[in-house]
Tab-separated table of C-alpha atoms in Angstrom:
chain	number	residue	atom	x	y	z
A	1	MET	CA	52.811	14.804	-39.342
A	2	ILE	CA	54.103	13.920	-36.017
A	3	GLN	CA	51.626	13.576	-33.227
A	4	VAL	CA	52.486	13.367	-29.654
A	5	ILE	CA	49.672	11.887	-27.612
A	6	ASP	CA	49.366	11.940	-23.966
A	7	LEU	CA	53.187	11.077	-23.403
A	8	HIS	CA	54.368	10.488	-19.760
A	9	LYS	CA	57.770	10.007	-18.490
A	10	SER	CA	59.259	9.902	-14.955
A	11	PHE	CA	62.642	9.580	-13.855
A	12	ASN	CA	63.178	8.158	-10.197
A	13	GLY	CA	59.599	8.723	-9.590
A	14	GLN	CA	59.724	12.541	-10.624
A	15	ALA	CA	57.423	13.168	-13.569
A	16	VAL	CA	59.085	15.135	-16.242
A	17	LEU	CA	56.415	14.630	-19.154
A	18	ASP	CA	53.102	14.673	-17.584
A	19	GLY	CA	50.673	14.034	-20.489
A	20	ILE	CA	52.070	15.886	-23.523
A	21	ASN	CA	49.738	16.463	-26.505
A	22	LEU	CA	51.567	18.182	-29.471
A	23	GLU	CA	51.136	18.138	-33.236
A	24	ILE	CA	54.141	18.758	-35.484
A	25	PRO	CA	53.104	19.760	-38.895
A	26	THR	CA	54.767	18.546	-41.985
A	27	GLY	CA	57.299	20.932	-43.557
A	28	LYS	CA	56.870	23.536	-40.858
A	29	ILE	CA	59.494	24.441	-38.099
A	30	THR	CA	57.911	23.922	-34.744
A	31	VAL	CA	59.818	25.446	-31.732
A	32	VAL	CA	59.349	24.015	-28.369
A	33	ILE	CA	60.189	26.530	-25.627
A	34	GLY	CA	60.509	26.372	-21.798
A	35	LYS	CA	62.569	26.787	-18.735
A	36	SER	CA	65.805	24.917	-18.580
A	37	GLY	CA	65.381	21.438	-17.013
A	38	VAL	CA	61.784	21.279	-17.867
A	39	GLY	CA	61.937	18.237	-20.042
A	40	LYS	CA	62.324	19.780	-23.449
A	41	SER	CA	65.291	17.317	-24.662
A	42	VAL	CA	63.515	14.499	-23.047
A	43	LEU	CA	60.466	15.063	-25.348
A	44	LEU	CA	62.700	15.356	-28.282
A	45	LYS	CA	64.513	12.107	-27.354
A	46	HIS	CA	60.981	10.334	-27.255
A	47	LEU	CA	60.407	11.467	-31.074
A	48	ILE	CA	63.440	9.510	-32.272
A	49	GLY	CA	62.869	6.623	-30.074
A	50	LEU	CA	65.888	7.208	-27.770
A	51	LEU	CA	63.811	7.086	-24.668
A	52	LYS	CA	60.748	4.925	-24.213
A	53	PRO	CA	57.594	6.594	-22.549
A	54	ASP	CA	55.963	5.254	-19.476
A	55	ARG	CA	52.719	6.058	-21.349
A	56	GLY	CA	51.474	7.528	-24.396
A	57	GLN	CA	52.249	7.502	-28.235
A	58	VAL	CA	54.329	9.321	-30.715
A	59	LEU	CA	52.813	8.788	-34.268
A	60	VAL	CA	55.089	9.595	-37.303
A	61	ASP	CA	52.691	9.517	-40.213
A	62	GLY	CA	50.483	7.063	-38.164
A	63	LEU	CA	53.352	4.689	-37.153
A	64	ASP	CA	53.919	4.733	-33.321
A	65	ILE	CA	57.760	4.979	-32.912
A	66	THR	CA	57.330	3.885	-29.257
A	67	LYS	CA	55.896	0.521	-30.393
A	68	LEU	CA	58.353	-0.233	-33.357
A	69	GLN	CA	61.269	-2.559	-33.075
A	70	GLY	CA	64.014	-3.837	-35.192
A	71	ARG	CA	63.879	-3.225	-39.051
A	72	LYS	CA	60.899	-1.101	-38.875
A	73	LEU	CA	62.375	1.185	-36.325
A	74	GLN	CA	65.584	1.371	-38.155
A	75	ASP	CA	63.658	2.423	-41.317
A	76	LEU	CA	61.865	5.085	-39.602
A	77	LYS	CA	65.055	6.423	-37.957
A	78	ARG	CA	66.382	7.041	-41.469
A	79	ARG	CA	63.779	9.568	-42.100
A	80	PHE	CA	65.157	11.575	-39.150
A	81	ALA	CA	68.290	13.532	-38.332
A	82	VAL	CA	69.129	15.049	-35.103
A	83	LEU	CA	71.379	18.178	-34.180
A	84	PHE	CA	72.437	17.439	-30.597
A	85	GLN	CA	73.115	20.042	-28.132
A	86	GLY	CA	76.845	19.666	-28.178
A	87	GLY	CA	77.014	18.559	-31.977
A	88	ALA	CA	77.747	14.888	-30.838
A	89	LEU	CA	80.635	14.912	-33.633
A	90	PHE	CA	82.678	11.583	-33.471
A	91	ASP	CA	85.869	12.361	-31.865
A	92	SER	CA	87.974	9.921	-33.909
A	93	LEU	CA	86.817	11.314	-37.144
A	94	ASN	CA	87.709	14.508	-38.886
A	95	VAL	CA	85.196	16.945	-40.031
A	96	PHE	CA	85.172	15.531	-43.640
A	97	GLU	CA	84.506	11.921	-42.177
A	98	ASN	CA	82.028	13.046	-39.716
A	99	ILE	CA	79.792	14.645	-42.422
A	100	ALA	CA	80.496	11.718	-44.756
A	101	PHE	CA	79.601	9.102	-42.176
A	102	PRO	CA	75.827	8.857	-42.705
A	103	LEU	CA	76.521	8.330	-46.507
A	104	ARG	CA	79.339	5.833	-45.937
A	105	GLU	CA	77.235	3.821	-43.453
A	106	LYS	CA	73.700	3.992	-45.082
A	107	THR	CA	74.364	4.320	-48.874
A	108	ARG	CA	76.521	2.718	-51.545
A	109	LEU	CA	77.520	5.952	-53.214
A	110	PRO	CA	80.880	6.130	-54.887
A	111	GLU	CA	83.445	8.049	-52.942
A	112	THR	CA	83.556	10.927	-55.641
A	113	GLU	CA	79.840	11.444	-55.094
A	114	ILE	CA	80.504	11.312	-51.321
A	115	ARG	CA	83.241	13.945	-51.693
A	116	ARG	CA	81.107	16.239	-53.853
A	117	ARG	CA	78.169	16.096	-51.623
A	118	VAL	CA	80.364	16.847	-48.344
A	119	HIS	CA	81.900	19.725	-50.343
A	120	GLU	CA	78.543	21.160	-51.114
A	121	ARG	CA	77.617	20.974	-47.536
A	122	LEU	CA	80.712	22.552	-46.164
A	123	GLU	CA	80.090	25.382	-48.655
A	124	GLN	CA	76.514	25.551	-47.648
A	125	MET	CA	77.541	26.049	-43.942
A	126	ASN	CA	80.199	28.697	-44.933
A	127	LEU	CA	82.884	26.171	-44.005
A	128	SER	CA	86.107	26.090	-45.814
A	129	LEU	CA	87.216	22.947	-47.666
A	130	GLU	CA	90.445	23.067	-45.304
A	131	ALA	CA	88.109	22.699	-42.278
A	132	GLY	CA	87.260	19.253	-43.502
A	133	GLY	CA	90.740	17.873	-42.272
A	134	LYS	CA	90.210	19.329	-38.726
A	135	PHE	CA	89.024	17.270	-35.844
A	136	PRO	CA	86.201	18.336	-33.582
A	137	ASP	CA	88.575	19.290	-30.728
A	138	GLU	CA	90.089	21.986	-32.974
A	139	LEU	CA	86.760	23.641	-33.884
A	140	SER	CA	85.007	26.579	-32.156
A	141	GLY	CA	81.454	26.036	-30.781
A	142	GLY	CA	79.913	27.667	-33.839
A	143	MET	CA	81.969	25.619	-36.249
A	144	LYS	CA	80.882	22.395	-34.235
A	145	LYS	CA	77.375	23.209	-34.605
A	146	ARG	CA	77.784	23.959	-38.402
A	147	VAL	CA	79.563	20.789	-38.933
A	148	ALA	CA	76.734	18.939	-37.064
A	149	LEU	CA	74.177	20.534	-39.025
A	150	ALA	CA	75.931	19.632	-42.299
A	151	ARG	CA	76.067	15.994	-41.091
A	152	ALA	CA	72.396	16.223	-40.111
A	153	MET	CA	71.448	17.555	-43.633
A	154	ILE	CA	73.773	15.341	-45.729
A	155	GLN	CA	70.956	12.601	-46.405
A	156	GLU	CA	68.316	15.211	-46.878
A	157	PRO	CA	66.128	13.799	-44.085
A	158	GLU	CA	62.561	14.462	-43.861
A	159	ILE	CA	62.554	15.411	-40.461
A	160	ILE	CA	65.293	17.175	-38.334
A	161	LEU	CA	65.392	17.545	-34.430
A	162	PHE	CA	67.498	20.455	-33.289
A	163	ASP	CA	68.253	20.162	-29.519
A	164	GLU	CA	69.194	23.579	-28.406
A	165	PRO	CA	71.108	24.560	-31.512
A	166	VAL	CA	72.503	27.890	-30.199
A	167	THR	CA	73.290	27.024	-26.546
A	168	GLY	CA	76.738	28.394	-25.848
A	169	LEU	CA	77.057	30.529	-28.794
A	170	ASP	CA	77.645	34.184	-28.901
A	171	PRO	CA	74.783	36.408	-30.425
A	172	PRO	CA	76.192	36.841	-33.898
A	173	MET	CA	76.935	32.942	-34.216
A	174	SER	CA	73.498	32.239	-32.778
A	175	ASN	CA	72.098	34.356	-35.463
A	176	THR	CA	74.203	32.630	-38.093
A	177	VAL	CA	73.040	29.135	-37.071
A	178	PHE	CA	69.395	30.267	-37.010
A	179	HIS	CA	69.917	31.863	-40.343
A	180	LEU	CA	71.391	28.447	-41.670
A	181	ILE	CA	68.415	26.546	-40.280
A	182	LYS	CA	65.927	28.968	-42.075
A	183	LYS	CA	67.997	28.961	-45.262
A	184	THR	CA	68.187	25.013	-45.338
A	185	HIS	CA	64.651	24.591	-44.451
A	186	ALA	CA	63.728	27.042	-47.186
A	187	VAL	CA	65.524	24.752	-49.654
A	188	SER	CA	64.567	21.278	-48.433
A	189	ASN	CA	61.336	21.995	-46.624
A	190	TYR	CA	61.889	19.474	-43.935
A	191	THR	CA	59.851	19.139	-40.826
A	192	ALA	CA	61.669	20.487	-37.962
A	193	LEU	CA	61.287	20.437	-34.122
A	194	VAL	CA	63.465	23.057	-32.444
A	195	VAL	CA	64.109	22.641	-28.707
A	196	ALA	CA	65.350	26.192	-27.588
A	197	HIS	CA	64.927	28.883	-24.896
A	198	ASP	CA	66.396	31.744	-26.957
A	199	ILE	CA	63.856	34.439	-26.851
A	200	PRO	CA	63.016	36.233	-29.211
A	201	GLU	CA	65.648	34.820	-31.757
A	202	VAL	CA	63.797	31.500	-32.131
A	203	PHE	CA	60.660	33.530	-33.210
A	204	GLN	CA	62.641	34.349	-36.468
A	205	ILE	CA	62.367	30.869	-37.452
A	206	ALA	CA	59.329	29.389	-35.974
A	207	ASP	CA	56.171	28.528	-37.915
A	208	VAL	CA	54.641	27.146	-34.655
A	209	VAL	CA	55.715	27.754	-31.048
A	210	ALA	CA	54.801	25.393	-28.080
A	211	MET	CA	55.579	26.087	-24.585
A	212	LEU	CA	56.391	23.186	-22.119
A	213	HIS	CA	55.761	23.813	-18.502
A	214	HIS	CA	55.437	21.352	-15.560
A	215	GLY	CA	55.364	18.454	-17.924
A	216	ARG	CA	52.622	19.752	-20.141
A	217	ILE	CA	52.221	21.987	-23.343
A	218	ILE	CA	50.431	25.058	-21.973
A	219	ALA	CA	50.519	27.098	-25.161
A	220	CYS	CA	50.749	26.158	-29.064
A	221	CYS	CA	50.217	28.574	-31.668
A	222	GLY	CA	52.185	30.977	-34.160
A	223	PRO	CA	55.130	33.136	-33.050
A	224	GLU	CA	53.001	36.406	-33.136
A	225	GLU	CA	50.043	34.829	-31.158
A	226	ILE	CA	52.505	33.403	-28.510
A	227	GLN	CA	53.766	36.741	-27.947
A	228	HIS	CA	50.617	38.100	-26.938
A	229	HIS	CA	49.228	34.950	-25.189
A	230	SER	CA	47.031	35.557	-22.185
A	231	ASP	CA	48.677	32.822	-19.945
A	232	PRO	CA	50.873	34.722	-17.516
A	233	VAL	CA	53.395	32.043	-17.204
A	234	VAL	CA	54.109	32.251	-20.975
A	235	GLN	CA	54.284	35.974	-20.749
A	236	SER	CA	56.626	35.810	-17.920
A	237	PHE	CA	58.926	33.382	-19.662
A	238	ILE	CA	58.885	35.687	-22.664
A	239	ARG	CA	59.709	38.684	-21.042
A	240	GLY	CA	62.325	36.724	-19.148
A	241	GLU	CA	61.153	37.796	-15.654
A	242	PRO	CA	63.457	36.092	-13.012
A	243	ASP	CA	62.082	33.273	-11.293
A	244	PHE	CA	58.518	33.326	-12.793
A	245	LEU	CA	57.889	29.784	-11.293
A	246	GLU	CA	58.222	31.077	-7.570
A	247	ALA	CA	56.658	34.402	-8.300
B	1	MET	CA	66.784	-7.520	11.793
B	2	VAL	CA	64.041	-7.184	9.034
B	3	ALA	CA	65.921	-3.990	7.789
B	4	PHE	CA	69.101	-5.897	7.393
B	5	ILE	CA	67.335	-8.687	5.445
B	6	GLN	CA	65.609	-6.170	3.348
B	7	LEU	CA	69.072	-4.613	2.553
B	8	LEU	CA	70.580	-7.783	2.005
B	9	GLY	CA	67.537	-8.893	-0.393
B	10	ARG	CA	67.906	-5.617	-2.266
B	11	GLY	CA	71.558	-5.943	-2.697
B	12	VAL	CA	71.129	-9.531	-3.983
B	13	LEU	CA	68.514	-8.537	-6.396
B	14	ASN	CA	70.729	-5.695	-7.649
B	15	TRP	CA	73.617	-7.939	-8.270
B	16	VAL	CA	71.485	-10.466	-10.044
B	17	ARG	CA	70.083	-7.910	-12.303
B	18	GLU	CA	73.283	-6.292	-13.081
B	19	THR	CA	74.805	-9.689	-13.757
B	20	GLY	CA	72.100	-10.611	-16.115
B	21	ARG	CA	72.467	-7.076	-17.996
B	22	ILE	CA	76.136	-7.679	-18.346
B	23	GLN	CA	75.353	-11.219	-19.879
B	24	LEU	CA	72.735	-9.790	-22.296
B	25	PHE	CA	75.358	-7.067	-23.338
B	26	LEU	CA	78.044	-9.695	-23.969
B	27	LEU	CA	75.548	-11.792	-26.075
B	28	GLN	CA	74.168	-9.033	-28.017
B	29	GLY	CA	77.897	-7.601	-28.684
B	30	LEU	CA	79.118	-11.062	-29.763
B	31	ALA	CA	76.054	-11.979	-31.973
B	32	LEU	CA	76.407	-8.631	-33.903
B	33	ALA	CA	79.711	-9.934	-35.035
B	34	PHE	CA	77.789	-12.251	-37.259
B	35	VAL	CA	75.393	-9.640	-38.471
B	36	PRO	CA	76.063	-7.388	-41.484
B	37	PRO	CA	77.660	-5.060	-41.941
B	38	PHE	CA	80.926	-6.730	-41.045
B	39	ARG	CA	83.357	-4.356	-39.668
B	40	PRO	CA	86.669	-5.744	-40.192
B	41	ARG	CA	88.357	-2.360	-40.289
B	42	ARG	CA	87.000	-1.467	-37.075
B	43	VAL	CA	88.137	-4.679	-35.482
B	44	LEU	CA	91.710	-4.007	-36.770
B	45	GLN	CA	91.638	-0.448	-35.304
B	46	GLU	CA	90.608	-1.828	-32.018
B	47	ILE	CA	93.246	-4.699	-32.107
B	48	ASN	CA	95.785	-1.861	-32.588
B	49	GLN	CA	94.454	0.270	-29.848
B	50	ILE	CA	94.079	-2.690	-27.196
B	51	GLY	CA	96.899	-4.969	-28.420
B	52	VAL	CA	99.570	-3.369	-30.398
B	53	LYS	CA	99.797	-0.257	-27.953
B	54	SER	CA	100.019	-2.517	-25.138
B	55	THR	CA	102.957	-4.458	-26.428
B	56	LEU	CA	105.517	-2.243	-24.859
B	57	ILE	CA	104.181	-2.568	-21.373
B	58	ILE	CA	103.855	-6.316	-21.758
B	59	LEU	CA	107.423	-6.546	-22.858
B	60	LEU	CA	108.798	-4.714	-19.932
B	61	THR	CA	106.407	-6.517	-17.382
B	62	ALA	CA	107.501	-10.022	-18.895
B	63	LEU	CA	111.068	-9.441	-18.902
B	64	PHE	CA	111.207	-8.198	-15.438
B	65	THR	CA	108.810	-11.008	-14.406
B	66	GLY	CA	110.990	-13.628	-15.885
B	67	MET	CA	114.192	-12.202	-14.402
B	68	VAL	CA	112.495	-12.163	-10.758
B	69	LEU	CA	111.301	-15.767	-11.327
B	70	GLY	CA	114.918	-16.845	-12.534
B	71	LEU	CA	116.510	-15.282	-9.479
B	72	GLN	CA	114.111	-16.551	-6.914
B	73	GLY	CA	113.805	-19.981	-8.685
B	74	TYR	CA	117.613	-20.371	-8.740
B	75	TYR	CA	118.089	-19.583	-5.069
B	76	THR	CA	115.216	-21.906	-4.083
B	77	LEU	CA	116.237	-24.711	-6.360
B	78	ARG	CA	119.979	-24.663	-5.247
B	79	LYS	CA	118.958	-25.434	-1.780
B	80	TYR	CA	117.997	-28.906	-3.012
B	81	GLY	CA	120.710	-29.039	-5.732
B	82	SER	CA	118.193	-28.907	-8.545
B	83	GLU	CA	119.314	-25.859	-10.469
B	84	GLY	CA	118.873	-27.719	-13.658
B	85	ALA	CA	115.066	-27.510	-13.103
B	86	LEU	CA	115.063	-23.772	-13.408
B	87	GLY	CA	113.784	-23.597	-16.912
B	88	ALA	CA	110.903	-25.826	-16.258
B	89	ALA	CA	109.839	-23.828	-12.981
B	90	VAL	CA	110.037	-20.505	-14.953
B	91	ALA	CA	108.135	-21.820	-18.042
B	92	LEU	CA	105.495	-23.331	-16.002
B	93	SER	CA	104.953	-20.522	-13.800
B	94	LEU	CA	104.761	-18.366	-16.648
B	95	ILE	CA	102.634	-20.399	-19.037
B	96	ARG	CA	100.139	-21.463	-16.382
B	97	GLU	CA	99.683	-18.593	-14.224
B	98	MET	CA	101.827	-15.538	-14.289
B	99	GLY	CA	101.493	-14.871	-18.084
B	100	PRO	CA	97.870	-14.983	-18.434
B	101	VAL	CA	97.094	-13.137	-15.188
B	102	LEU	CA	99.671	-10.374	-15.526
B	103	THR	CA	99.007	-9.691	-19.057
B	104	ALA	CA	95.394	-9.419	-18.126
B	105	LEU	CA	96.086	-7.044	-15.449
B	106	MET	CA	98.356	-4.838	-17.463
B	107	VAL	CA	95.933	-4.848	-20.383
B	108	SER	CA	93.074	-4.120	-17.826
B	109	ALA	CA	95.246	-1.062	-16.500
B	110	ARG	CA	96.177	0.225	-19.937
B	111	ALA	CA	93.565	-0.569	-22.382
B	112	GLY	CA	90.510	-1.563	-20.046
B	113	SER	CA	90.677	1.915	-18.547
B	114	ALA	CA	91.093	3.616	-22.013
B	115	VAL	CA	87.986	1.695	-23.507
B	116	THR	CA	85.890	2.839	-20.574
B	117	ALA	CA	86.827	6.445	-20.875
B	118	GLU	CA	86.451	6.422	-24.640
B	119	VAL	CA	82.968	4.826	-24.490
B	120	GLY	CA	82.006	6.811	-21.619
B	121	ILE	CA	82.866	10.155	-23.228
B	122	MET	CA	81.002	9.049	-26.368
B	123	ARG	CA	77.979	8.283	-24.013
B	124	ILE	CA	77.912	11.606	-22.266
B	125	THR	CA	78.714	13.673	-25.370
B	126	GLU	CA	75.703	11.951	-27.109
B	127	GLN	CA	78.003	10.344	-29.827
B	128	LEU	CA	76.140	6.973	-29.011
B	129	ASP	CA	72.965	8.548	-29.388
B	130	ALA	CA	73.960	10.180	-32.567
B	131	LEU	CA	74.854	6.664	-34.088
B	132	ASP	CA	71.445	5.357	-32.940
B	133	THR	CA	69.708	8.244	-34.473
B	134	MET	CA	71.583	7.298	-37.960
B	135	ALA	CA	70.140	3.878	-37.569
B	136	VAL	CA	73.624	2.532	-36.800
B	137	ASN	CA	73.686	0.219	-33.846
B	138	PRO	CA	76.186	1.506	-31.419
B	139	LEU	CA	76.685	-1.820	-29.985
B	140	GLN	CA	77.726	-3.152	-33.231
B	141	TYR	CA	79.992	-0.081	-34.279
B	142	VAL	CA	81.629	0.577	-31.002
B	143	VAL	CA	81.346	-2.654	-28.639
B	144	MET	CA	81.502	-5.412	-30.949
B	145	PRO	CA	84.896	-4.681	-32.515
B	146	LYS	CA	86.228	-4.168	-28.933
B	147	LEU	CA	85.098	-7.469	-27.730
B	148	LEU	CA	86.598	-9.194	-30.834
B	149	ALA	CA	89.885	-7.433	-30.394
B	150	GLY	CA	90.003	-8.376	-26.702
B	151	LEU	CA	89.553	-12.004	-27.895
B	152	ILE	CA	92.351	-11.722	-30.384
B	153	ALA	CA	94.774	-9.502	-28.667
B	154	VAL	CA	95.015	-10.686	-25.288
B	155	PRO	CA	95.947	-14.259	-26.029
B	156	LEU	CA	98.644	-13.041	-28.559
B	157	LEU	CA	99.969	-10.665	-25.732
B	158	THR	CA	99.933	-13.512	-23.215
B	159	ALA	CA	102.125	-15.556	-25.815
B	160	ILE	CA	104.678	-12.660	-26.109
B	161	PHE	CA	104.508	-12.475	-22.306
B	162	ASP	CA	105.514	-16.240	-21.927
B	163	VAL	CA	108.228	-16.042	-24.434
B	164	VAL	CA	109.802	-12.840	-23.103
B	165	GLY	CA	109.434	-14.023	-19.512
B	166	ILE	CA	111.302	-17.403	-20.365
B	167	LEU	CA	113.925	-15.152	-21.898
B	168	GLY	CA	114.262	-13.058	-18.759
B	169	GLY	CA	114.568	-16.107	-16.686
B	170	TYR	CA	117.423	-17.317	-19.127
B	171	LEU	CA	119.239	-13.977	-18.754
B	172	VAL	CA	119.576	-14.467	-15.058
B	173	GLY	CA	119.655	-18.090	-14.509
B	174	VAL	CA	121.956	-19.049	-17.456
B	175	VAL	CA	123.772	-15.688	-18.298
B	176	LEU	CA	124.186	-14.295	-14.793
B	177	LEU	CA	124.107	-17.206	-12.463
B	178	GLY	CA	125.670	-19.924	-14.559
B	179	VAL	CA	123.006	-22.555	-14.911
B	180	SER	CA	123.597	-24.676	-18.093
B	181	SER	CA	121.614	-23.478	-21.019
B	182	GLY	CA	120.945	-26.945	-22.164
B	183	SER	CA	119.246	-28.008	-18.824
B	184	TYR	CA	117.245	-24.657	-18.770
B	185	PHE	CA	115.755	-25.506	-22.182
B	186	SER	CA	115.511	-29.270	-21.905
B	187	GLY	CA	113.951	-29.040	-18.394
B	188	MET	CA	111.405	-26.682	-19.876
B	189	VAL	CA	110.553	-29.042	-23.059
B	190	GLN	CA	110.310	-32.114	-20.689
B	191	SER	CA	107.960	-30.347	-18.125
B	192	VAL	CA	105.749	-28.268	-20.334
B	193	VAL	CA	102.783	-30.411	-21.588
B	194	PRO	CA	100.111	-29.372	-24.185
B	195	LEU	CA	97.542	-29.221	-21.221
B	196	ASP	CA	99.734	-26.334	-19.688
B	197	ILE	CA	99.552	-24.377	-23.004
B	198	ASN	CA	96.096	-24.951	-23.782
B	199	GLY	CA	95.269	-24.081	-20.121
B	200	GLY	CA	97.069	-20.807	-20.621
B	201	ILE	CA	95.288	-20.069	-23.794
B	202	VAL	CA	91.669	-20.772	-22.500
B	203	LYS	CA	92.723	-18.270	-19.539
B	204	SER	CA	93.870	-15.702	-21.816
B	205	LEU	CA	90.656	-15.957	-23.963
B	206	VAL	CA	88.412	-15.611	-20.906
B	207	PHE	CA	90.445	-12.909	-19.325
B	208	GLY	CA	90.531	-10.957	-22.586
B	209	LEU	CA	86.843	-11.053	-23.079
B	210	THR	CA	86.074	-10.285	-19.287
B	211	ILE	CA	88.395	-7.158	-19.331
B	212	ILE	CA	86.991	-5.636	-22.597
B	213	LEU	CA	83.422	-6.770	-21.504
B	214	VAL	CA	83.621	-4.968	-18.222
B	215	ALA	CA	85.216	-1.831	-19.633
B	216	SER	CA	82.701	-1.471	-22.568
B	217	TYR	CA	79.825	-2.175	-20.063
B	218	LYS	CA	80.950	0.489	-17.673
B	219	GLY	CA	81.568	2.993	-20.381
B	220	TYR	CA	78.296	2.321	-22.209
B	221	HIS	CA	76.408	2.912	-19.066
B	222	THR	CA	78.287	5.941	-17.857
B	223	GLU	CA	76.151	8.659	-16.328
B	224	HIS	CA	76.633	12.119	-14.686
B	225	GLY	CA	79.244	13.620	-16.918
B	226	ALA	CA	83.079	13.694	-16.194
B	227	GLU	CA	82.624	12.559	-12.778
B	228	GLY	CA	80.688	9.418	-14.050
B	229	VAL	CA	83.516	8.642	-16.512
B	230	SER	CA	85.907	8.932	-13.708
B	231	ARG	CA	83.967	6.717	-11.510
B	232	ALA	CA	83.426	4.107	-14.355
B	233	THR	CA	86.978	4.048	-15.360
B	234	ASN	CA	87.933	3.321	-11.598
B	235	GLN	CA	85.286	0.413	-11.306
B	236	THR	CA	86.712	-1.111	-14.585
B	237	VAL	CA	90.232	-1.337	-13.306
B	238	VAL	CA	89.128	-2.707	-9.957
B	239	LEU	CA	86.236	-4.988	-11.176
B	240	SER	CA	88.313	-6.599	-14.029
B	241	ALA	CA	91.236	-7.077	-11.755
B	242	VAL	CA	89.155	-8.982	-9.271
B	243	LEU	CA	87.158	-10.979	-11.856
B	244	VAL	CA	90.510	-12.125	-13.421
B	245	LEU	CA	91.789	-13.367	-10.192
B	246	ALA	CA	88.437	-15.172	-9.608
B	247	TRP	CA	88.257	-16.655	-13.039
B	248	ASP	CA	91.864	-17.620	-12.702
B	249	TYR	CA	91.116	-19.626	-9.649
B	250	LEU	CA	88.083	-21.418	-11.232
B	251	LEU	CA	90.011	-22.195	-14.337
B	252	THR	CA	93.025	-23.469	-12.618
B	253	SER	CA	90.924	-25.790	-10.471
B	254	PHE	CA	89.328	-26.908	-13.575
B	255	PHE	CA	92.531	-27.717	-15.501
B	256	MET	CA	94.226	-29.272	-12.618
């Protein structure tokens, strides 16, 4: 389980996270929703140690990632994978090399085994073997996301963080990516945190939905419950009402 | 008056802080060369990017610099009846000063800006973060090979610059203007001492490290999207040119 306890983070004196408390249960998909710019990605980056909080803790099975350094931090990071918003594929490597990268860096598997695993992932993501030879700038947005998902999955991590996995994709491709997340989760049963604002699509995959607003989690419950939540801010966001903050 | 002193103090503090950060960045980057996994292949790739791909521009710059030195040197020395010293004048100018400095400025303009753009784009597209999350140290994977490549490639490019520049001076002085070939080379052999060559090598090592350090640092700390990359690239070229010239003065005064 991942526990976020009283997490605070400010940039240039402006509080972005203002006392976040959240529990991300093991083996479940937790979705964090909220308006753009509210700090969802900032929260996600704290979970993997890319940002250090001003105050608070992020406990991964009891280990505080905000305090870990060196080898212990590296070992903990190996349990994670991240699907970044833009994919974060390495420009200088082709699709095959991108997906194989974590295996080549962190394991001593023979090349034949690496090839087998990469091909398996390409197939799982509905990507052809020929796509393996393409470079990231030759791929569509949807293909980039699927390659990034394949790379995130290749080491079968325990925890995967998804940073707006369908932003910029058309509705059919968004559904495909959500379907792939659901499918891979059913197979691997990893713990997932998905940062998104795609309502109602995210409810298809969520076990738990948390809403971030003004630097705090204002609601955290199942997808059914959140749709009937009593908080007017939650309701306004879910219904997509314009400028609910100012209203 | 108080506001002015506050402004000055803030500026000095920022400068000290930034200088400290750059030094730590350099120490970390170099120290990681001695920590496994060693990355000889990445170093070779960077030598290709920074060194091999700069060869043509170095050849052209060196040839024309040598030719200009030959032309200027010939007409200046002729006033004193010392055309025979042309080889020595060209060689000393190139080995001591112009070779290391012009090579550094050319590498800064071609490869330094490219390094900043590459690392800056990796920063803004979260590729550096992706490395970090895979427990791969971005400094070791991205920056360390570039620093080593700068240390290896720039001295070699400087040596090429010196040789081609001397040939350019020969082309103008001996082939076009009729200075004796024997006096061109013998003057050079008699005048150039090991200290000149060592000084040139030390300068090129320092310049190579400075350029790639500035370029990597600026790229690594890029912010604010494409505009930030553009700004960082610009800063790299300007700052590394100024630092190269400042280092040149310091090292020249040391070797004199």
